[in-house]
PDB file of C-alpha atoms in Angstrom:
ATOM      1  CA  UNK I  16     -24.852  -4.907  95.142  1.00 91.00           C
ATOM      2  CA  UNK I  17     -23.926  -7.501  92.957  1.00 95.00           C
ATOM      3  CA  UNK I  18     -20.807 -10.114  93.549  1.00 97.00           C
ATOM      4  CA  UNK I  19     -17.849 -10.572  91.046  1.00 98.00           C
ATOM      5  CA  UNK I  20     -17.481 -14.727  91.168  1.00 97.00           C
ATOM      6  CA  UNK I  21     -13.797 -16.088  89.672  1.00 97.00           C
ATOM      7  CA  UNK I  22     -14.437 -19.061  87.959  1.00 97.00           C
ATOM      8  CA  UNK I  23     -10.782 -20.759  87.091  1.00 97.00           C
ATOM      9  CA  UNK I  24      -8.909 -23.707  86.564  1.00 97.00           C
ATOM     10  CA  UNK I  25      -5.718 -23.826  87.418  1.00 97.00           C
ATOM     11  CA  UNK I  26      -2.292 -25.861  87.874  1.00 98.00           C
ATOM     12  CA  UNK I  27      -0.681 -26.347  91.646  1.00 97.00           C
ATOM     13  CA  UNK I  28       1.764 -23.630  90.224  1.00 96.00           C
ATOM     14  CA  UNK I  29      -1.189 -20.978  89.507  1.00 95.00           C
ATOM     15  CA  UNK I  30      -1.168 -21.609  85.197  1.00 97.00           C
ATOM     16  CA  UNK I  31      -4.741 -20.496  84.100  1.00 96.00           C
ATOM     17  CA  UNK I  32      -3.761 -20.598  80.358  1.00 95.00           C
ATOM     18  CA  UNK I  33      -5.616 -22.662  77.812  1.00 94.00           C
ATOM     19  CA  UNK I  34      -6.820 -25.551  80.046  1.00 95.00           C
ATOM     20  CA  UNK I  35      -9.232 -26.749  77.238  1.00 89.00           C
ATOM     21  CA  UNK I  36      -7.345 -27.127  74.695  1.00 88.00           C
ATOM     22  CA  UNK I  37      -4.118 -26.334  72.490  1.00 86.00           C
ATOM     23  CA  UNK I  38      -5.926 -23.826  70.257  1.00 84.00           C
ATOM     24  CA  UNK I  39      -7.514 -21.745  73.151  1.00 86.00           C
ATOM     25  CA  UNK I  40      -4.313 -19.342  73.688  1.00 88.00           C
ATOM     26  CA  UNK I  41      -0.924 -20.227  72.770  1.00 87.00           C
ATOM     27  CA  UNK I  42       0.334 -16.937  73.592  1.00 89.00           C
ATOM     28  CA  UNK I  43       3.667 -16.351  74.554  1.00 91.00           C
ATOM     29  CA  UNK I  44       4.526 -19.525  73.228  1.00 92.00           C
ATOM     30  CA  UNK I  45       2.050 -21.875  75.776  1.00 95.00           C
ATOM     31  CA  UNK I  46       2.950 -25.460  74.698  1.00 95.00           C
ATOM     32  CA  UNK I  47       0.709 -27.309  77.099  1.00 95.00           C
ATOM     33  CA  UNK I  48      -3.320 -26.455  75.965  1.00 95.00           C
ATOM     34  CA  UNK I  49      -5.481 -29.070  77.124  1.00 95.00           C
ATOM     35  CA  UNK I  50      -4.158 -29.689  80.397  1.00 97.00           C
ATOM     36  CA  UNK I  51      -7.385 -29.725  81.867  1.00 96.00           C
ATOM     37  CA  UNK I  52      -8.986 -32.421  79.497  1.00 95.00           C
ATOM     38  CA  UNK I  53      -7.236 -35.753  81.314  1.00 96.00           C
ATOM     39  CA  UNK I  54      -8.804 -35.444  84.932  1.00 96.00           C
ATOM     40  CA  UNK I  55     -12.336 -34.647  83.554  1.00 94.00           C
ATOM     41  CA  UNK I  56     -14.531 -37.386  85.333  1.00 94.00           C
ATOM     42  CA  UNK I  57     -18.313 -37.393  86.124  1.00 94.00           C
ATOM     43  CA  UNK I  58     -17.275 -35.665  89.373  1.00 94.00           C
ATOM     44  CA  UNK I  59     -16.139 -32.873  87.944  1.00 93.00           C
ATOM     45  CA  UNK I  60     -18.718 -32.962  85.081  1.00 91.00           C
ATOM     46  CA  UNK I  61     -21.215 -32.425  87.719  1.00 92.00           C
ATOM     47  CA  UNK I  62     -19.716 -29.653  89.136  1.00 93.00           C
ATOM     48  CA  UNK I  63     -19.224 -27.965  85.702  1.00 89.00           C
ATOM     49  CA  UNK I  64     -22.825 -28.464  85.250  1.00 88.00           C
ATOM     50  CA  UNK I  65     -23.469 -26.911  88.209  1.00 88.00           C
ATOM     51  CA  UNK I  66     -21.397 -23.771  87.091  1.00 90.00           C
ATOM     52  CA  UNK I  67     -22.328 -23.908  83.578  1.00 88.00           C
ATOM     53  CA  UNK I  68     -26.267 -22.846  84.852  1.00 85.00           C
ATOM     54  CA  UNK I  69     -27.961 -19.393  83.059  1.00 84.00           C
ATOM     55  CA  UNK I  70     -26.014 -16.097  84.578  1.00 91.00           C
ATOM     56  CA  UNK I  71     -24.509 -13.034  83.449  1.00 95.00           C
ATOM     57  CA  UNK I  72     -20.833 -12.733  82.339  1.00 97.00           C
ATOM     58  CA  UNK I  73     -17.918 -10.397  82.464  1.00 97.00           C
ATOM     59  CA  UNK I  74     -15.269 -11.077  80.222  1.00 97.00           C
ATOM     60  CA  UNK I  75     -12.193  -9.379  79.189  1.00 95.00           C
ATOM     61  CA  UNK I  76     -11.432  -8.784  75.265  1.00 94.00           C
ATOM     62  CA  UNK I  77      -9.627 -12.088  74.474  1.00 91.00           C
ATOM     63  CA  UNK I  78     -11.817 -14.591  76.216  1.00 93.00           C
ATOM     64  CA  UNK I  79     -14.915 -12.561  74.743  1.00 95.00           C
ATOM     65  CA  UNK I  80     -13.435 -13.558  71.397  1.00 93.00           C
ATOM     66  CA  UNK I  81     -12.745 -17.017  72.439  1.00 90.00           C
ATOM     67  CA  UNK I  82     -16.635 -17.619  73.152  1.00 92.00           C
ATOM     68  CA  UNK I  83     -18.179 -15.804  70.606  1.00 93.00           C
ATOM     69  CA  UNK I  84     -16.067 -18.368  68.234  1.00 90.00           C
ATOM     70  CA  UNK I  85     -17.182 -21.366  69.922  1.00 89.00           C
ATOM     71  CA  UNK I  86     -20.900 -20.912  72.207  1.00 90.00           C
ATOM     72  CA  UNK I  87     -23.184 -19.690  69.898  1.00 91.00           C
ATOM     73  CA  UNK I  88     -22.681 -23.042  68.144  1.00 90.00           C
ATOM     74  CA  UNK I  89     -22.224 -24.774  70.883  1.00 89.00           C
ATOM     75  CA  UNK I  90     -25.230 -23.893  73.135  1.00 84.00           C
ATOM     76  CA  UNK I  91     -26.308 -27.220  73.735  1.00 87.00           C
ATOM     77  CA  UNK I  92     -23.245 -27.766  75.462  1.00 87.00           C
ATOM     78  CA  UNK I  93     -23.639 -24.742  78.145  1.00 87.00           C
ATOM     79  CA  UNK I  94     -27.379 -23.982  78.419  1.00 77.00           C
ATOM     80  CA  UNK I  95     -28.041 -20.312  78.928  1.00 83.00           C
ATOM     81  CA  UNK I  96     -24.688 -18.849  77.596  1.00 89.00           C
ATOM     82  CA  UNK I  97     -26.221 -17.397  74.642  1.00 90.00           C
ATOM     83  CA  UNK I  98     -28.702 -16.018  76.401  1.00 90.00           C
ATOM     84  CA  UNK I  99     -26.875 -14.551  79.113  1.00 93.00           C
ATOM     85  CA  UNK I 100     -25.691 -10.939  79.122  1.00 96.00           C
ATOM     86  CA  UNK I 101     -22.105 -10.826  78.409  1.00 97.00           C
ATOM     87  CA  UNK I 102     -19.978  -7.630  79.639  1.00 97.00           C
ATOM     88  CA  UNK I 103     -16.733  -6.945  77.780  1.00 97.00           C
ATOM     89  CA  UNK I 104     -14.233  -5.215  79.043  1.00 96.00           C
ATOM     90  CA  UNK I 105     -12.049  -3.457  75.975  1.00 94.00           C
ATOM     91  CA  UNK I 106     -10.936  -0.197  74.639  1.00 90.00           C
ATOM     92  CA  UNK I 107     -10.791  -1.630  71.245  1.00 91.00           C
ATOM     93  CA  UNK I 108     -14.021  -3.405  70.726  1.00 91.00           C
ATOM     94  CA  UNK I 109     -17.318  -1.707  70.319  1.00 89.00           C
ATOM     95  CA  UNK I 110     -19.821  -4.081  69.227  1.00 91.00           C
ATOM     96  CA  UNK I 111     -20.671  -7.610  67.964  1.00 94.00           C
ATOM     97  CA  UNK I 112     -22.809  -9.803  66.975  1.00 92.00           C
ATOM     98  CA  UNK I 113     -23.221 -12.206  69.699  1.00 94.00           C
ATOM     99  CA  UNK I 114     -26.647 -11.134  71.732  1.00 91.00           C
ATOM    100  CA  UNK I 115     -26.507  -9.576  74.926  1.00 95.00           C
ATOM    101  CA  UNK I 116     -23.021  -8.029  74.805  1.00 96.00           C
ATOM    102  CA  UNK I 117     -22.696  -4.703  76.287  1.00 96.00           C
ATOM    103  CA  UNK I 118     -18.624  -3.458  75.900  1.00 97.00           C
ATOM    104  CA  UNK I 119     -17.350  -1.536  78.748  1.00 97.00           C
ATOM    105  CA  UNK I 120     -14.225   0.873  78.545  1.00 95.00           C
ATOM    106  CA  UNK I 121     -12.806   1.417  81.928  1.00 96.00           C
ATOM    107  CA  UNK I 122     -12.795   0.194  85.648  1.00 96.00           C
ATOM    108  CA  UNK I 123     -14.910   2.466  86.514  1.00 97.00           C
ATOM    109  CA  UNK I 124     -17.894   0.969  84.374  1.00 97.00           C
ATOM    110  CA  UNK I 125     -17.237  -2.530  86.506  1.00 97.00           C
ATOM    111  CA  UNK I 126     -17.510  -0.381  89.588  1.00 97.00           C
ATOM    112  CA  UNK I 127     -21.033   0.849  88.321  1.00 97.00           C
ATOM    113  CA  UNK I 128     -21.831  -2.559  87.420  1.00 97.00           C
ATOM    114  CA  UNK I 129     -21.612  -4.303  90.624  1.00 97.00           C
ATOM    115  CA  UNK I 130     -23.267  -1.794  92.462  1.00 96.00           C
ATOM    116  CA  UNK I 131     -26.169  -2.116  90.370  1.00 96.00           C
ATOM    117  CA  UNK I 132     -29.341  -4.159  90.566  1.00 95.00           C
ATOM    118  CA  UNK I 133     -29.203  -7.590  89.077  1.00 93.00           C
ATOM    119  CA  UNK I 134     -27.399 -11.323  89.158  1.00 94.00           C
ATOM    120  CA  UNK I 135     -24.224 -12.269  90.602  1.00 95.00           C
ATOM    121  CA  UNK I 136     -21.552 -11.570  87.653  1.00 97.00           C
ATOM    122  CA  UNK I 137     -19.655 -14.159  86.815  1.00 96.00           C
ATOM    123  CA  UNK I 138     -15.799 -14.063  85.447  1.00 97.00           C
ATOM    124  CA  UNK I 139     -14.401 -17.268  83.115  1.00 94.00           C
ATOM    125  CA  UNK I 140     -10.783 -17.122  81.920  1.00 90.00           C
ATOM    126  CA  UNK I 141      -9.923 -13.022  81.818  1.00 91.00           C
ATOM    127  CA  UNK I 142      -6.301 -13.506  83.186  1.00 90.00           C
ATOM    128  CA  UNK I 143      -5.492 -10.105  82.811  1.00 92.00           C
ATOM    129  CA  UNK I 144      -9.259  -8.731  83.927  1.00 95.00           C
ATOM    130  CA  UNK I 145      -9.192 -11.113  87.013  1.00 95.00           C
ATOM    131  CA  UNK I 146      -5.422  -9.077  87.671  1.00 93.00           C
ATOM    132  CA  UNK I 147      -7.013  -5.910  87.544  1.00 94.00           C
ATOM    133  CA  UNK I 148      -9.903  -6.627  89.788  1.00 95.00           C
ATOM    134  CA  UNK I 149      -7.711  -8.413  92.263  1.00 94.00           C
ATOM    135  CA  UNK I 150      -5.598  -5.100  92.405  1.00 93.00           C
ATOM    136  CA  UNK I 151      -8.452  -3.201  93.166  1.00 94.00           C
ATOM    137  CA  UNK I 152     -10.177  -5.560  95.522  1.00 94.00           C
ATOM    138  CA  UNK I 153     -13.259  -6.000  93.436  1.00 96.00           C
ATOM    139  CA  UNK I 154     -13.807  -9.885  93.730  1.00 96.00           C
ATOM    140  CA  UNK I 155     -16.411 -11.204  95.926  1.00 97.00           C
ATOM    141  CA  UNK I 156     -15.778 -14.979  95.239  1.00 97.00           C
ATOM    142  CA  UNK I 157     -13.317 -17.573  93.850  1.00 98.00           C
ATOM    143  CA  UNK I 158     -14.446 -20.984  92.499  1.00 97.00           C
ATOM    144  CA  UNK I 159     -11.351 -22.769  92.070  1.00 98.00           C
ATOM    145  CA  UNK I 160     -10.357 -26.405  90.198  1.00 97.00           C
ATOM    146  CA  UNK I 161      -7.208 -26.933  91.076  1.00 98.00           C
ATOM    147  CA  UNK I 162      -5.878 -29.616  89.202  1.00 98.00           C
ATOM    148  CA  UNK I 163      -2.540 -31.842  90.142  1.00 98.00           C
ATOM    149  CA  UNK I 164       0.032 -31.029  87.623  1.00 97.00           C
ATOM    150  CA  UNK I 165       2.421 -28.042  87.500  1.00 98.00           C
ATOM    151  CA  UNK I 166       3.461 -26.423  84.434  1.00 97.00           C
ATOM    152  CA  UNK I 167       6.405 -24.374  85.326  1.00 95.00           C
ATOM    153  CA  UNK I 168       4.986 -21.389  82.674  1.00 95.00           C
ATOM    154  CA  UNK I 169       1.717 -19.491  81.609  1.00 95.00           C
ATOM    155  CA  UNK I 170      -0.528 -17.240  82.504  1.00 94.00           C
ATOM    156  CA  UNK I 171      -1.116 -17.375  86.468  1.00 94.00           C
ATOM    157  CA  UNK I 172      -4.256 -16.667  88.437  1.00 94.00           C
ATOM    158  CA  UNK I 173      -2.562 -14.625  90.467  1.00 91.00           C
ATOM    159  CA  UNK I 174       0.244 -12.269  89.036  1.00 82.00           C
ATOM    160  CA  UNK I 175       2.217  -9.025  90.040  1.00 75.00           C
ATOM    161  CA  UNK I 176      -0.835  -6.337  91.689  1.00 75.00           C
ATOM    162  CA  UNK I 177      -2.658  -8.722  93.386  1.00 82.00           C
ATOM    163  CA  UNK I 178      -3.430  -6.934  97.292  1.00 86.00           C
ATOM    164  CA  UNK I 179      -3.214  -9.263 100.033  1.00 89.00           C
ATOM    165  CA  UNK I 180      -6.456 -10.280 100.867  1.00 91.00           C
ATOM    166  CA  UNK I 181      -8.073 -12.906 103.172  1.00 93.00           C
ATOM    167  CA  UNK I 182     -10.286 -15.605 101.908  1.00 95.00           C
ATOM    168  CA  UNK I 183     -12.667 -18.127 103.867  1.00 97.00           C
ATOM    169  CA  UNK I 184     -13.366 -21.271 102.311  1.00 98.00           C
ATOM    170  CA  UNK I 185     -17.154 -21.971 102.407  1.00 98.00           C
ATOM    171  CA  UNK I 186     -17.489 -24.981  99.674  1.00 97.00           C
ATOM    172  CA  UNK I 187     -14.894 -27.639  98.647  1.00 97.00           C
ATOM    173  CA  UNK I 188     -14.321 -31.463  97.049  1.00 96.00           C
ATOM    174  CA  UNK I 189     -11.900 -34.125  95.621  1.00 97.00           C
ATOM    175  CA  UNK I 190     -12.916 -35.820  92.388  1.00 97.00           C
ATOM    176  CA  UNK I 191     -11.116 -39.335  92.039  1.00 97.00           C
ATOM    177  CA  UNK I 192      -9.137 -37.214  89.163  1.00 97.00           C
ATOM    178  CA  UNK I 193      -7.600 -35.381  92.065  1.00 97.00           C
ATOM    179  CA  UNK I 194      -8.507 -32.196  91.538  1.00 97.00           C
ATOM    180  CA  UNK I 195      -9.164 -29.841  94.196  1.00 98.00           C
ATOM    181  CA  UNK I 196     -12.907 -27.925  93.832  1.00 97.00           C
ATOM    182  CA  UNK I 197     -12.587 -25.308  96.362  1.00 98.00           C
ATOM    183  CA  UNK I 198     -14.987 -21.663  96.835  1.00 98.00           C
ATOM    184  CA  UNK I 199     -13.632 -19.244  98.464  1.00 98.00           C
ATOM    185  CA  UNK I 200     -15.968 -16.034 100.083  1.00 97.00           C
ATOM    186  CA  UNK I 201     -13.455 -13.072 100.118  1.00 94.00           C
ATOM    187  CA  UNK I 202     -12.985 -11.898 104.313  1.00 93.00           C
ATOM    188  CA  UNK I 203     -11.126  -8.802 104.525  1.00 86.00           C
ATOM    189  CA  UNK I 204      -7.766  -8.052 105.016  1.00 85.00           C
ATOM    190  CA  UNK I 205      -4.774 -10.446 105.406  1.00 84.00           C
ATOM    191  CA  UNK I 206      -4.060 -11.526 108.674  1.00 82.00           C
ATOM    192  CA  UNK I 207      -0.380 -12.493 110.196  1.00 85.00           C
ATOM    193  CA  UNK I 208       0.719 -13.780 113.391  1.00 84.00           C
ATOM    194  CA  UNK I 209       3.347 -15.810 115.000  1.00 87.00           C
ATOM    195  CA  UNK I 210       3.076 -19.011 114.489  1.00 89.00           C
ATOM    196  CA  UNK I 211       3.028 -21.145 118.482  1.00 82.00           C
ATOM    197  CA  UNK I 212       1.754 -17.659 119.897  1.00 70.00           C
TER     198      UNK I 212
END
C-alpha cells in the first residue's frame, strides 16, 4: 500500500494560501502571497531540494492548474516534475496536456490508488483535497514548514472535517530563518488524559 505524504507550508496560525507568491491564489481576497519568499535560506533550500526529488503527485483541480502553468517551463527548477505522474482530483477536468496526468473523479479512486502498487504519493498545496483526506483519515504523513508569521486569514491546513488523529514526530529542524521543518508519521487515534495523573 502506498502512503499519502502532505507537503505544506504554513503560518503559526495554519494559512497554507499562496506562500510563493501574490499571483498563486488570491482567492477570497488573500492579500499576503509571497509570505513564504523572506525566510528562504540555504537551510531551507536544502530541504526543498530534498523534497523537490522525482515522485508521483496528487493534486486537486486548482493546484493542478497552478503547475501545469508554471513546471513544464520550469523543469530545471524541480527535476523530475515533468516526468512524474500527476493524479488530479476533479469532476470538471478530463484531460490535458501536461504528460503523465491521469484525472480522477471521486474518493473512491484515491482509495484505489493507495492501495495499489507503486511510489509513495505525494500531496503539494490541495487545501481543499488535503480537507477531504484528513476527514477520511487517508494521510500517512505530514511534512510541515512552519514559518514564524501569522496571517490572521486564508486558507488553513487544517479546516472544519478534520478527525482527531494522533501524529508522532519522526524528523524535524530550525533554519536560522526560523522556520520550523517538522515530519510527522500519522499514529492512530487521539489520545487524552489528565494532565499531573
Amino acid at each position: 500500500m502506498r502512503k499519502i505524504i502532505v507537503l505544506s507550508m504554513i503560518t503559526l496560525d495554519g494559512v497554507m494560501q499562496a506562500p510563493g507568491t501574490s499571483k498563486e491564489d488570491a482567492s477570497e481576497g488573500f492579500k499576503y502571497g509571497g509570505w513564504s519568499a523572506p525566510y528562504m535560506d540555504e537551510a531551507y533550500g536544502k530541504v526543498a531540494e530534498k523534497e523537490m526529488k522525482p515522485a508521483e503527485y496528487l493534486l486537486g483541480r486548482k493546484t493542478f492548474e497552478i503547475f501545469a502553468g508554471y513546471w513544464p517551463e520550469h523543469a530545471d527548477v524541480w527535476p523530475g516534475i515533468n516526468d512524474g505522474t500527476k493524479y488530479v482530483m476533479s469532476k470538471s477536468m478530463k484531460k490535458s496536456d501536461w504528460k503523465y496526468t491521469v484525472f480522477l473523479k471521486s474518493l473512491a479512486e484515491i482509495e484505489k490508488l493507495k492501495k495499489s502498487d507503486g511510489p509513495d504519493i505525494q500531496i503539494w498545496g490541495s487545501g481543499k483535497l488535503i480537507q477531504l483526506l484528513l476527514k477520511n483519515d487517508l494521510v500517512d504523513e505530514l511534512r510541515l514548514k512552519i514559518h514564524p508569521l501569522a496571517l490572521g486569514e486564508g486558507k488553513k491546513l487544517f479546516a472544519d472535517g478534520t478527525i482527531p488523529a494522533a501524529f508522532t514526530l519522526t524528523e524535524s529542524s530550525v533554519t536560522p530563518s526560523g522556520v520550523i521543518i517538522a515530519y510527522y508519521r500519522r499514529a492512530g487515534k487521539d489520545k487524552t488524559s489528565t494532565v499531573g495523573t
